[in-house]
Short mmCIF file of C-alpha atoms and ligand atoms in Angstrom, two decimals:
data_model
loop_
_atom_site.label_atom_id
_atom_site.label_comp_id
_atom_site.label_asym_id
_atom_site.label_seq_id
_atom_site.Cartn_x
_atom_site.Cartn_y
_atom_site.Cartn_z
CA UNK A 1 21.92 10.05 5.58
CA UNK A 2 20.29 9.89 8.63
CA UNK A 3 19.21 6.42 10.54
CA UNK A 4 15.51 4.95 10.15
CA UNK A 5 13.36 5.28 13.24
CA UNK A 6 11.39 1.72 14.57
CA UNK A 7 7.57 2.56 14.47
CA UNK A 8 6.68 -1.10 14.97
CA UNK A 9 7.60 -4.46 15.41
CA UNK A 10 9.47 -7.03 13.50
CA UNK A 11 9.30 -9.71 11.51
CA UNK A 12 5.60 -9.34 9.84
CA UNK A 13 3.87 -12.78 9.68
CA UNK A 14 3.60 -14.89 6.96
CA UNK A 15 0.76 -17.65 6.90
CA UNK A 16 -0.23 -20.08 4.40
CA UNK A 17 -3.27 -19.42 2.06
CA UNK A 18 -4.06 -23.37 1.58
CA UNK A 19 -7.90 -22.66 0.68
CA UNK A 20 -7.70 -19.81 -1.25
CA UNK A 21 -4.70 -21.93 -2.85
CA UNK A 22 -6.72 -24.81 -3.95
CA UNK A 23 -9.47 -22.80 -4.92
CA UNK A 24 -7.32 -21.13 -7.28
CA UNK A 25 -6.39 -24.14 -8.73
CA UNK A 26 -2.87 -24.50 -7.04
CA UNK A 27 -1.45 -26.83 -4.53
CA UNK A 28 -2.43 -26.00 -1.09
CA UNK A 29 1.22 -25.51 0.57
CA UNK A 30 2.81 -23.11 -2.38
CA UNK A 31 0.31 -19.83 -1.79
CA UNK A 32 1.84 -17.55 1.65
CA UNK A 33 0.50 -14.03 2.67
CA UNK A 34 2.72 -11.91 4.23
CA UNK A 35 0.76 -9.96 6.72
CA UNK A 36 1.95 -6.45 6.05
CA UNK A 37 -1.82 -5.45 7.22
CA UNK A 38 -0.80 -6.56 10.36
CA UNK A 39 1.82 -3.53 11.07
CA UNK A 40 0.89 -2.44 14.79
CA UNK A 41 1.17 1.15 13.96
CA UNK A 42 -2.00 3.37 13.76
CA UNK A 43 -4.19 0.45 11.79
CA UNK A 44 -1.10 -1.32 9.48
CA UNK A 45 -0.20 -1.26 6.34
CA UNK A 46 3.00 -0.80 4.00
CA UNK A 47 3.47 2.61 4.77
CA UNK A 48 4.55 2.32 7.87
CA UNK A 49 8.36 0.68 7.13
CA UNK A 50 8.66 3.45 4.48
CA UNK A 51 7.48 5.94 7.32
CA UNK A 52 10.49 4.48 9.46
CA UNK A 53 12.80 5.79 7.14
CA UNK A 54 11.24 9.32 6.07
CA UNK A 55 10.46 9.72 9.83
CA UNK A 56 14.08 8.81 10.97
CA UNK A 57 15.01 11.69 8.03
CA UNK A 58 12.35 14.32 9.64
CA UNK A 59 14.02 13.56 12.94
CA UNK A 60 17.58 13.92 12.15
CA UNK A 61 17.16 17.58 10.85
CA UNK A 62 15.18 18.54 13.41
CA UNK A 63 11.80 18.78 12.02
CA UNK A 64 8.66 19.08 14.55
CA UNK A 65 5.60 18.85 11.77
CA UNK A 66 5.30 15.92 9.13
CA UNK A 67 3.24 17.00 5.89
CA UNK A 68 2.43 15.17 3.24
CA UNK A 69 -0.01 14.81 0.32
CA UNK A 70 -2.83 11.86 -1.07
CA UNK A 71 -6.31 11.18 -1.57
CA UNK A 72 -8.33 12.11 1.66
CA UNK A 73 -8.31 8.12 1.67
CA UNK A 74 -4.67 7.67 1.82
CA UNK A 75 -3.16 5.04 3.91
CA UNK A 76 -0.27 6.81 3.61
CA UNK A 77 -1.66 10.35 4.99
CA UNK A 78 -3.29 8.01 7.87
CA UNK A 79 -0.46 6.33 8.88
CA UNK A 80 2.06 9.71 8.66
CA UNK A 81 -0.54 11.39 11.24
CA UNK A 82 -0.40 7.94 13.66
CA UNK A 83 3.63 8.61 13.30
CA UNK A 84 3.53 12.37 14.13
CA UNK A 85 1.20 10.83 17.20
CA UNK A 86 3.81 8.48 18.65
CA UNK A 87 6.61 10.46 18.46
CA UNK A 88 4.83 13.84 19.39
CA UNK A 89 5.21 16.22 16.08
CA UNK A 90 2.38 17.70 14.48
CA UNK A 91 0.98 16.64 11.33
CA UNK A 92 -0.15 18.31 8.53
CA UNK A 93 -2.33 16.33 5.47
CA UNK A 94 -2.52 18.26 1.83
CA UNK A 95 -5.33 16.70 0.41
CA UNK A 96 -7.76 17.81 -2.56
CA UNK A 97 -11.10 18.85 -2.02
CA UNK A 98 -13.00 21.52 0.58
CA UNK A 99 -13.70 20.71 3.99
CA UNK A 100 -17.40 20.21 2.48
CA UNK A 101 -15.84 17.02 1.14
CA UNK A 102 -15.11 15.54 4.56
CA UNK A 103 -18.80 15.61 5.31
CA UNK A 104 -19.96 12.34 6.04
CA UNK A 105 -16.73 11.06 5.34
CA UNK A 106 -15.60 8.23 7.10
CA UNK A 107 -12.67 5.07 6.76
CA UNK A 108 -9.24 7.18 6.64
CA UNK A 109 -10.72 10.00 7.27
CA UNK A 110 -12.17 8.95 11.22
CA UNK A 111 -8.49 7.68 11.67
CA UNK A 112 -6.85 11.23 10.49
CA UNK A 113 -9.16 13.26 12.93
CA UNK A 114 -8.31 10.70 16.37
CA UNK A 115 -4.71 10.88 15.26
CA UNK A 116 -4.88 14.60 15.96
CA UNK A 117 -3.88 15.30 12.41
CA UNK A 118 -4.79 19.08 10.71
CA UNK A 119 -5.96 18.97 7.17
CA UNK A 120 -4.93 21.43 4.15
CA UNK A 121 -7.98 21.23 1.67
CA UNK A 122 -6.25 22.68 -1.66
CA UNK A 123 -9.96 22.81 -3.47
CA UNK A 124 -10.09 21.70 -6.95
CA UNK A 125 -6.11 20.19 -7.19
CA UNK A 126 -4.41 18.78 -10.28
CA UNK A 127 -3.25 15.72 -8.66
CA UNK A 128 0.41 16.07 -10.53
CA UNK A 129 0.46 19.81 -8.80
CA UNK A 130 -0.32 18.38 -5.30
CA UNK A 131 3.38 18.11 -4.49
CA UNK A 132 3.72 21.79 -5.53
CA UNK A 133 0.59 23.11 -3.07
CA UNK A 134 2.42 20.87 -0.31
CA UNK A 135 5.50 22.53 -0.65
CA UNK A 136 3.44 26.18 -0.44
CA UNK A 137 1.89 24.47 3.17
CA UNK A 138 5.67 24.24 4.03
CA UNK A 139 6.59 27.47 3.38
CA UNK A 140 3.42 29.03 5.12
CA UNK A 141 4.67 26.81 8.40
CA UNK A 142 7.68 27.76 8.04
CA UNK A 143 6.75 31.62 8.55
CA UNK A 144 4.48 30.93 11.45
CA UNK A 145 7.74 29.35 13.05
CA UNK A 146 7.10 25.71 12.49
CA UNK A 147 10.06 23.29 11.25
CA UNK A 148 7.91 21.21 8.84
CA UNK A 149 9.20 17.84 6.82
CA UNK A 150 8.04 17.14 3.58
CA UNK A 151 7.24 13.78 2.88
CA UNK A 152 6.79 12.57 -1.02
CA UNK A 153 3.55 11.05 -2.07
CA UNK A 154 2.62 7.66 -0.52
CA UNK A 155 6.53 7.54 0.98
CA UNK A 156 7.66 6.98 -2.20
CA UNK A 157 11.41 8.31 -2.80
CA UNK A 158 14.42 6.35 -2.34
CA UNK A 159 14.72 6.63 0.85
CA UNK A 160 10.82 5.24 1.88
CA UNK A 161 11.43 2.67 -0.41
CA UNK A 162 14.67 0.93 2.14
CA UNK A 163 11.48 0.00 4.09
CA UNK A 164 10.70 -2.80 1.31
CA UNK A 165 14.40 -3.82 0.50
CA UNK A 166 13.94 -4.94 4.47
CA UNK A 167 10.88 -6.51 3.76
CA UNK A 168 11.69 -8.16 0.71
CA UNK A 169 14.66 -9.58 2.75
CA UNK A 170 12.55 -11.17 5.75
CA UNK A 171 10.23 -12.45 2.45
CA UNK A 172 13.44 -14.54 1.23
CA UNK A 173 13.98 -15.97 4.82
CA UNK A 174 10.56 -16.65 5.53
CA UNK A 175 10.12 -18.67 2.02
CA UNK A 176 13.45 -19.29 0.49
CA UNK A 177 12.68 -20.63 -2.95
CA UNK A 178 9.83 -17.70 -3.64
CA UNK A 179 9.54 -17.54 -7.32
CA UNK A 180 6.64 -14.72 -7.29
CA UNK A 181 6.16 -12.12 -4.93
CA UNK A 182 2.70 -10.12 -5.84
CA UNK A 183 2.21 -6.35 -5.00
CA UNK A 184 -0.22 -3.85 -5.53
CA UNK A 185 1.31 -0.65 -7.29
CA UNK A 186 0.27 2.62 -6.06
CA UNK A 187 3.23 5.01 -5.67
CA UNK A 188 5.65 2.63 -6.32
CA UNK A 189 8.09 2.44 -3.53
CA UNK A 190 6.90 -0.69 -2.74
CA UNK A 191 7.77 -2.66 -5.34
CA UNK A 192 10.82 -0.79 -6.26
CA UNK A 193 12.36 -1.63 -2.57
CA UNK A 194 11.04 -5.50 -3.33
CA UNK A 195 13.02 -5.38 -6.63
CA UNK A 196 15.96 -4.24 -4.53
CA UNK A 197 15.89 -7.43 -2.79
CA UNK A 198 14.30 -9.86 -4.67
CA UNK A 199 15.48 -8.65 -8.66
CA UNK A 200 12.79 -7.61 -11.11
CA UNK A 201 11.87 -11.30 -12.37
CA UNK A 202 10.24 -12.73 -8.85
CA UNK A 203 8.23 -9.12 -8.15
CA UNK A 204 5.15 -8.66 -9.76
CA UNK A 205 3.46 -5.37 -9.46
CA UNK A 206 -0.62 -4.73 -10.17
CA UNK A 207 -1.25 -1.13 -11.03
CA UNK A 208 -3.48 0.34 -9.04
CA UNK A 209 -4.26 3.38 -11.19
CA UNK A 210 -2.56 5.76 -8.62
CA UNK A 211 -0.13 7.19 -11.75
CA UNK A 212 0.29 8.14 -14.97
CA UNK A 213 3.07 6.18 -16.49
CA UNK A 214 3.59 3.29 -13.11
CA UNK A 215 6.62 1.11 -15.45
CA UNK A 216 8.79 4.63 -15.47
CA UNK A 217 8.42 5.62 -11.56
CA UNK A 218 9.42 2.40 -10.51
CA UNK A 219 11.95 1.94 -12.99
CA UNK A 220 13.03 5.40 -11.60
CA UNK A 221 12.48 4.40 -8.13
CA UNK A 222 14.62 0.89 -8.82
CA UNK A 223 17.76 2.30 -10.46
CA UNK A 224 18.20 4.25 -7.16
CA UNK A 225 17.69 1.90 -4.96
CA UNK A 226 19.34 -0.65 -6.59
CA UNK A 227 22.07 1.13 -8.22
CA UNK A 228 21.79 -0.43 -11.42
CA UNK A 229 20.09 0.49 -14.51
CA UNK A 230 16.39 -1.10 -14.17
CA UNK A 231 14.46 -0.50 -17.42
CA UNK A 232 10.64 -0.45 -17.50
CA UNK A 233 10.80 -2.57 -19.85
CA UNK A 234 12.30 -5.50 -17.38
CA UNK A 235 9.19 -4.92 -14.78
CA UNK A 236 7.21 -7.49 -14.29
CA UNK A 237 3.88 -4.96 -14.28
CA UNK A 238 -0.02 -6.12 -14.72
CA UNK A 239 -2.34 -2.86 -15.58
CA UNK A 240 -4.96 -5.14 -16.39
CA UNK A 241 -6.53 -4.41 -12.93
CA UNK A 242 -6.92 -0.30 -12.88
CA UNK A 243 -9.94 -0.83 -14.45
CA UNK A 244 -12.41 2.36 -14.42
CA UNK A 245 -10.13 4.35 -12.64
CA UNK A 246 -8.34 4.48 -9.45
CA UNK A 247 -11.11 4.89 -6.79
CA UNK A 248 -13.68 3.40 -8.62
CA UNK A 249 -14.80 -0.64 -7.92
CA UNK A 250 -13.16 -2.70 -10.56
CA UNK A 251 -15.84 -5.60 -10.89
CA UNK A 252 -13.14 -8.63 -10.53
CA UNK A 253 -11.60 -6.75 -7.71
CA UNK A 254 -14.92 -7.07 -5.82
CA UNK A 255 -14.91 -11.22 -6.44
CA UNK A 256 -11.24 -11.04 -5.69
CA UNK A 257 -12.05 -9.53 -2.02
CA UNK A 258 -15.06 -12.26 -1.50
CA UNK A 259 -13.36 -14.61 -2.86
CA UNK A 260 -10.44 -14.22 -0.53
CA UNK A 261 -12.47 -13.46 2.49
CA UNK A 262 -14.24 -16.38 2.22
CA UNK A 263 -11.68 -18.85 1.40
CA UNK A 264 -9.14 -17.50 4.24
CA UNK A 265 -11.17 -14.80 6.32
CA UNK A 266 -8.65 -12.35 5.22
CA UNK A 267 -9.79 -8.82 4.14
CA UNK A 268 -8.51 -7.12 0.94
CA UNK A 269 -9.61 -3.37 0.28
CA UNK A 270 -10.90 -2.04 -3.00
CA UNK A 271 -8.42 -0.08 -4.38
CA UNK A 272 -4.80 -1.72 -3.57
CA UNK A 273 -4.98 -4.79 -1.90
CA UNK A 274 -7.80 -6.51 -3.64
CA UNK A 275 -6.24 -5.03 -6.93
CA UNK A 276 -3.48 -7.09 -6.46
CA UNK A 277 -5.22 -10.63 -5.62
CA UNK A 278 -7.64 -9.77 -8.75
CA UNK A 279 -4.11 -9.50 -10.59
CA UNK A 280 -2.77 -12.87 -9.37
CA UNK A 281 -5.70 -14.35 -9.92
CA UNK A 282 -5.45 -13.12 -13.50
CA UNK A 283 -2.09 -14.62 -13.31
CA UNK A 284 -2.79 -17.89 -12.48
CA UNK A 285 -5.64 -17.94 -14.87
CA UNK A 286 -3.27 -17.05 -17.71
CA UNK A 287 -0.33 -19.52 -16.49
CA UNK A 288 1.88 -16.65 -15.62
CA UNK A 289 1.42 -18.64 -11.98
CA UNK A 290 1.69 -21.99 -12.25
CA UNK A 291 1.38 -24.59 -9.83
CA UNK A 292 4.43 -26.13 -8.53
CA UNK A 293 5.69 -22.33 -8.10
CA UNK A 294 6.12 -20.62 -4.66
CA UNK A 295 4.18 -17.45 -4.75
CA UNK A 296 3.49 -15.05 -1.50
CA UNK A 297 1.24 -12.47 -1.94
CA UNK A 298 1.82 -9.19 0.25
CA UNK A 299 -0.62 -8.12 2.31
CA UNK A 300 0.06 -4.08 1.88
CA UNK A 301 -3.02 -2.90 4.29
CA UNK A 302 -5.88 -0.75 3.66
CA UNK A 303 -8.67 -2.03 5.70
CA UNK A 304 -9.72 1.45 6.75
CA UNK A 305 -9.94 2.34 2.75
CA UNK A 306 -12.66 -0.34 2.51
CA UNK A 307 -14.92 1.62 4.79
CA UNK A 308 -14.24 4.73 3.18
CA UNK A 309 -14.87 3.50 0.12
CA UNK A 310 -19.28 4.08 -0.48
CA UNK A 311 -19.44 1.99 -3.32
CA UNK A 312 -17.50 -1.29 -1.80
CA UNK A 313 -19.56 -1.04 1.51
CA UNK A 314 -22.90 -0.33 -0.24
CA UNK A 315 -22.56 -3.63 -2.55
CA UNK A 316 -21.43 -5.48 -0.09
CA UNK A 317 -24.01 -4.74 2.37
CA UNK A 318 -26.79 -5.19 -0.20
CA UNK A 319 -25.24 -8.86 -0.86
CA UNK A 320 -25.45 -9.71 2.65
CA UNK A 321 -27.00 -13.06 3.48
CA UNK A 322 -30.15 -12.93 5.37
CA UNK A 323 -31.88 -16.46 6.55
CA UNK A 324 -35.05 -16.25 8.18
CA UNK A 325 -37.07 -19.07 10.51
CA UNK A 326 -40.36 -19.41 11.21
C1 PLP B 401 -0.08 2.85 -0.79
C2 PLP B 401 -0.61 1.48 -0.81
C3 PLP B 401 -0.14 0.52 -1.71
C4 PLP B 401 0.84 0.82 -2.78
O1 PLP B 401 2.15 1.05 -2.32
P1 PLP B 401 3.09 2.04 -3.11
O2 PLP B 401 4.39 1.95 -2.44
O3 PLP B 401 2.47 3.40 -3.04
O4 PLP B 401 3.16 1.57 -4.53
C5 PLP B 401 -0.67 -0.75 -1.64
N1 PLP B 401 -1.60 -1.08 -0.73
C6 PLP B 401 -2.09 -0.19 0.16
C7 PLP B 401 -3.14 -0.63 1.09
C8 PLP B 401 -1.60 1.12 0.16
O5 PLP B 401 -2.10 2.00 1.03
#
């Protein structure tokens, strides 16, 4: 197994929330972020210390292209293509749609293009054959010469997921006595590599929608990394917060990213980030979180989502304050 590759640098920040704390109804010094968002690769995020490790993989066997797969809004697919960028190998993004559907797009999208990224449009994709069509891309680049690497949805094997047994360590130095560790669930390498250093009762996961059965991938994910049996039936998971549907505004995520802004001037984005406060608010609401209880709250990215996202930046726009004088 090859050596991960550094694509940023380290230790990610961790700050108090104190307002957004009190607000919440805890005490002010028991609420931390840890800035994950602030990742100084290609816009942050999580993917990036998963990247390290598929990257470092690509680059030991002597790949020169990166594909992968996601929503055309993937932080993932954004941050691959600003990792092909700084170490000069071509990227290649399998994403569902037509190039009609990149018409006015914008957020991710904007980001993909300046990276210097090429897009596979797969038309009309079932999402669970998406790893399939990327595999196909592969094999075309492989005839025209290329040496392509084929990196798993959002990161997520065992491998990507080393990225958040390292983070979940710096988490445990930065607040020793952390008793809940909140994380938005998309692919689930996140929270399986947090479970590999933290155990399955301080990691809380909020499903974002992103799959079918989320307790059984990172169950899956966990027994590898850990090399134990985790059950799914030992995850801490909330799928309370999926609401309509993965890319669709969940109402309490939209107070959960005002909410948050204004207490702390942080920015959440609608479909992971925000997902997960709305979850640990739901927490705390339900005494799952309880004062007196160190929780941190990880910051996983996403800000370019937010402006891709129509519905998030229509409502929010129409909510803006205006004051007038005369
Ligand atoms: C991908 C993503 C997640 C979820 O991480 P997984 O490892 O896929 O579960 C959370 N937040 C943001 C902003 C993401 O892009």
């Amino acid at each position: 197994m090859s050596a991960k590759h550094s694509l940023s640098t380290w230790l990610t920040p961790m700050e108090p929330m104190p307002r957004l704390a009190v607000a919440l109804g805890l005490n002010g010094d028991e609420l931390w972020v840890k800035r994950d968002d602030l990742i100084g690769l290609g816009g942050g995020g999580n993917k990036v210390r998963k990247l390290e490790w598929t990257v470092g993989d690509a680059l030991a066997t002597g790949a020169d292209t990166l594909v992968t797969t996601g929503a055309a809004q993937s932080n993932h697919a954004r941050l691959t293509a600003a990792a092909g960028a700084r170490l000069g190998m071509n990227v290649v993004l399998v994403f569902p749609g037509t190039a009609d559907s990149a018409a006015g797009g914008s957020g991710n999208l904007v980001l993909d293009s300046l990276f210097g990224a090429s897009v596979f449009w797969s038309g009309e994709t079932d999402p669970a054959t998406m790893g399939a069509v990327a595999e196909d891309v592969c094999e075309q680049l492989r005839k025209r010469g290329a040496r392509p690497y084929l990196i798993p949805f959002g990161g997520s094997s065992p491998l990507g997921a080393r990225g958040y047994v390292e983070a979940g360590d710096e988490i445990r130095m930065q607040v020793p006595d952390v008793e809940h560790v909140v994380v938005a669930l998309g692919s689930g390498g996140t929270m399986a590599g947090l479970i590999g250093a933290l155990g399955e009762e301080r990691v809380l996961g909020v499903d974002c929608g992103a799959v079918t059965e989320p307790a059984d991938v990172v169950a899956a994910l966990s027994t590898q990394v850990t090399g134990r049996n985790v059950t799914a039936a030992s995850l801490r998971i909330r799928l309370d917060q999926v609401g309509p549907g993965y890319g669709v505004l969940h109402e309490p995520v939209m107070e959960a990213m005002s909410t948050t802004a204004r207490a702390e001037g942080i920015v959440l984005d609608p479909t992971y980030s925000g997902r997960a406060m709305a979850g640990l608010m739901a927490a705390v609401r339900e005494g799952e979180i309880r004062p007196n209880q160190r929780t941190v709250f990880l910051h996983t990215g996403g800000l370019p989502g937010l402006f891709g996202h129509a519905q998030t930046v229509q409502r929010s726009v129409a909510a803006l304050n205006s004051i007038t004088f005369r």
